[in-house]
GROMACS .gro file of C-alpha atoms in nm:
model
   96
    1UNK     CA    1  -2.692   1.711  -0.779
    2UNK     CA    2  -2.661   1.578  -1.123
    3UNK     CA    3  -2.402   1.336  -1.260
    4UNK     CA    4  -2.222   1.554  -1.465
    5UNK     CA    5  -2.199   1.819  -1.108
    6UNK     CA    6  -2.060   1.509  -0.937
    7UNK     CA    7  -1.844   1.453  -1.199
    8UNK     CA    8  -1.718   1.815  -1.179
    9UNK     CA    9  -1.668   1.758  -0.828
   10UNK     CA   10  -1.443   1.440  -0.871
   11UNK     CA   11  -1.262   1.583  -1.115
   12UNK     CA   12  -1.212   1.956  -0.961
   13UNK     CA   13  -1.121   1.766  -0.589
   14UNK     CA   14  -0.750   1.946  -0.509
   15UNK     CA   15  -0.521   1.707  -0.296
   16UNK     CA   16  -0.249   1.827  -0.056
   17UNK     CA   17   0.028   1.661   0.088
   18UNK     CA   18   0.058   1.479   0.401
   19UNK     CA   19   0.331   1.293   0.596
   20UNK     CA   20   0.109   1.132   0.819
   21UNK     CA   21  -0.087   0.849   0.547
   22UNK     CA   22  -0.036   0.759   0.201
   23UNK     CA   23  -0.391   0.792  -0.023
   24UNK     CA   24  -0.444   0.447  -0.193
   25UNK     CA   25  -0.765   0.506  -0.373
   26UNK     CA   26  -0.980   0.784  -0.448
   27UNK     CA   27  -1.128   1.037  -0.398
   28UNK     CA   28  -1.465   0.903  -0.520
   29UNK     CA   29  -1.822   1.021  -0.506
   30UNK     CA   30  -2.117   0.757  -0.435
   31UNK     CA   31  -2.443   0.795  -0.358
   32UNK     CA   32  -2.495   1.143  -0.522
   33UNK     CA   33  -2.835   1.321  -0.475
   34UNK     CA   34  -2.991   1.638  -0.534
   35UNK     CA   35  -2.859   1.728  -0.175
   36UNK     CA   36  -2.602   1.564  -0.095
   37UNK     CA   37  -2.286   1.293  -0.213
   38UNK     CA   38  -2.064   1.071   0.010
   39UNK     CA   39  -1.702   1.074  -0.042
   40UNK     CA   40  -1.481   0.769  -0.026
   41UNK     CA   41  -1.088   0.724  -0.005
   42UNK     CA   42  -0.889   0.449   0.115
   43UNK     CA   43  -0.518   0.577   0.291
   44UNK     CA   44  -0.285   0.327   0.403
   45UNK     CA   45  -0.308   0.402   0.791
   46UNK     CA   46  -0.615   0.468   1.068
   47UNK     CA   47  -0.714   0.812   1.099
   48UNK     CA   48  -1.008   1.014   1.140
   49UNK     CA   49  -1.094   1.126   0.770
   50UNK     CA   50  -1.198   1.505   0.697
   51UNK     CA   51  -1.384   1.684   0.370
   52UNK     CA   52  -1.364   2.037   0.309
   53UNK     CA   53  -1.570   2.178   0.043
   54UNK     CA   54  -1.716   2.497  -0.051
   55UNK     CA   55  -1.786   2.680  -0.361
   56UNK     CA   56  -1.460   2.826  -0.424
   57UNK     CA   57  -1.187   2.621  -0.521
   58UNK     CA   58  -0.969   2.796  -0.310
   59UNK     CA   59  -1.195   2.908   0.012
   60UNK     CA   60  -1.328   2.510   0.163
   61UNK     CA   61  -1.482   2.691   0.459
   62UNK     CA   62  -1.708   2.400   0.534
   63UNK     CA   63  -1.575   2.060   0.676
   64UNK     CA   64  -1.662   1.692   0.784
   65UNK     CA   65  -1.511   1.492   1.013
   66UNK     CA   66  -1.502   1.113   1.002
   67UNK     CA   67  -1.416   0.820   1.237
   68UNK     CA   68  -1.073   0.675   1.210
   69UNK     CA   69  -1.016   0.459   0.964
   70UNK     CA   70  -0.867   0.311   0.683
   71UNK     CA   71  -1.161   0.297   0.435
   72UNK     CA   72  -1.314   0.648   0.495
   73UNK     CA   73  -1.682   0.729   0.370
   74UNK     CA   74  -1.822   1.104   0.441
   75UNK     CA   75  -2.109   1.196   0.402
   76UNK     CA   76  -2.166   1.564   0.274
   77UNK     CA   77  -2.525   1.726   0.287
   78UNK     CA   78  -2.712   2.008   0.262
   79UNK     CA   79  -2.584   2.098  -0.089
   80UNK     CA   80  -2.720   2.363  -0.277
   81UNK     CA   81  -2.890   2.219  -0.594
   82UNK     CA   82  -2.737   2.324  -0.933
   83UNK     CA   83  -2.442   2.429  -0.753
   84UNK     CA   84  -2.062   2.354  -0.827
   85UNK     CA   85  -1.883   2.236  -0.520
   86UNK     CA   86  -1.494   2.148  -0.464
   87UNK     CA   87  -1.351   1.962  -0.186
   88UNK     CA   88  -1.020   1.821  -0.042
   89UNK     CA   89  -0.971   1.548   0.167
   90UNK     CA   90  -0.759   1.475   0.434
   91UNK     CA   91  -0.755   1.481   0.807
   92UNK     CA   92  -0.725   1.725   1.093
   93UNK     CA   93  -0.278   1.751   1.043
   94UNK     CA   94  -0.406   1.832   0.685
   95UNK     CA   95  -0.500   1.718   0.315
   96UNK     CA   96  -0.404   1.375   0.162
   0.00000   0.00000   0.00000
């Protein structure tokens, strides 16, 4: 994955709404690599952190789960190279 795909991908991220945290920063992408990028937020309460992401911006049929925090980091791999990808974060009650 090249910069300007991860910068696709941090600018093409959808948020929803959720009652259950407030997102303080992010979305951001580190560590981006052919295969693979980890994506960081911080929300305002513990909870386990989720990515969905897929090809289509509006079909995320693949997803990530975290460990409960505050200061999430997910890693996503197996990427296809070359390949746009969108994702939404959030956790299991729903997006951010």
């Amino acid at each position: 994955m090249n910069i300007k795909q991860l910068v696709a991908l941090a600018l093409l991220s959808t948020l929803g709404a959720s009652q259950a945290e407030t997102l303080e920063r992010g979305p951001y992408l580190q560590n981006g690599a052919v295969d693979g990028a980890t994506v960081m937020w911080r929300t305002d309460s513990a909870v386990a952190g989720k990515v969905w992401y897929g090809t289509t911006q509006g079909s995320l049929t693949q997803s990530v789960t975290g460990d409960s925090a505050t200061d999430h980091s997910i890693r996503i791999t197996d990427l296809t190279p070359a390949t746009k990808y969108f994702y939404k974060i959030g956790n299991d009650a729903g997006g951010v």
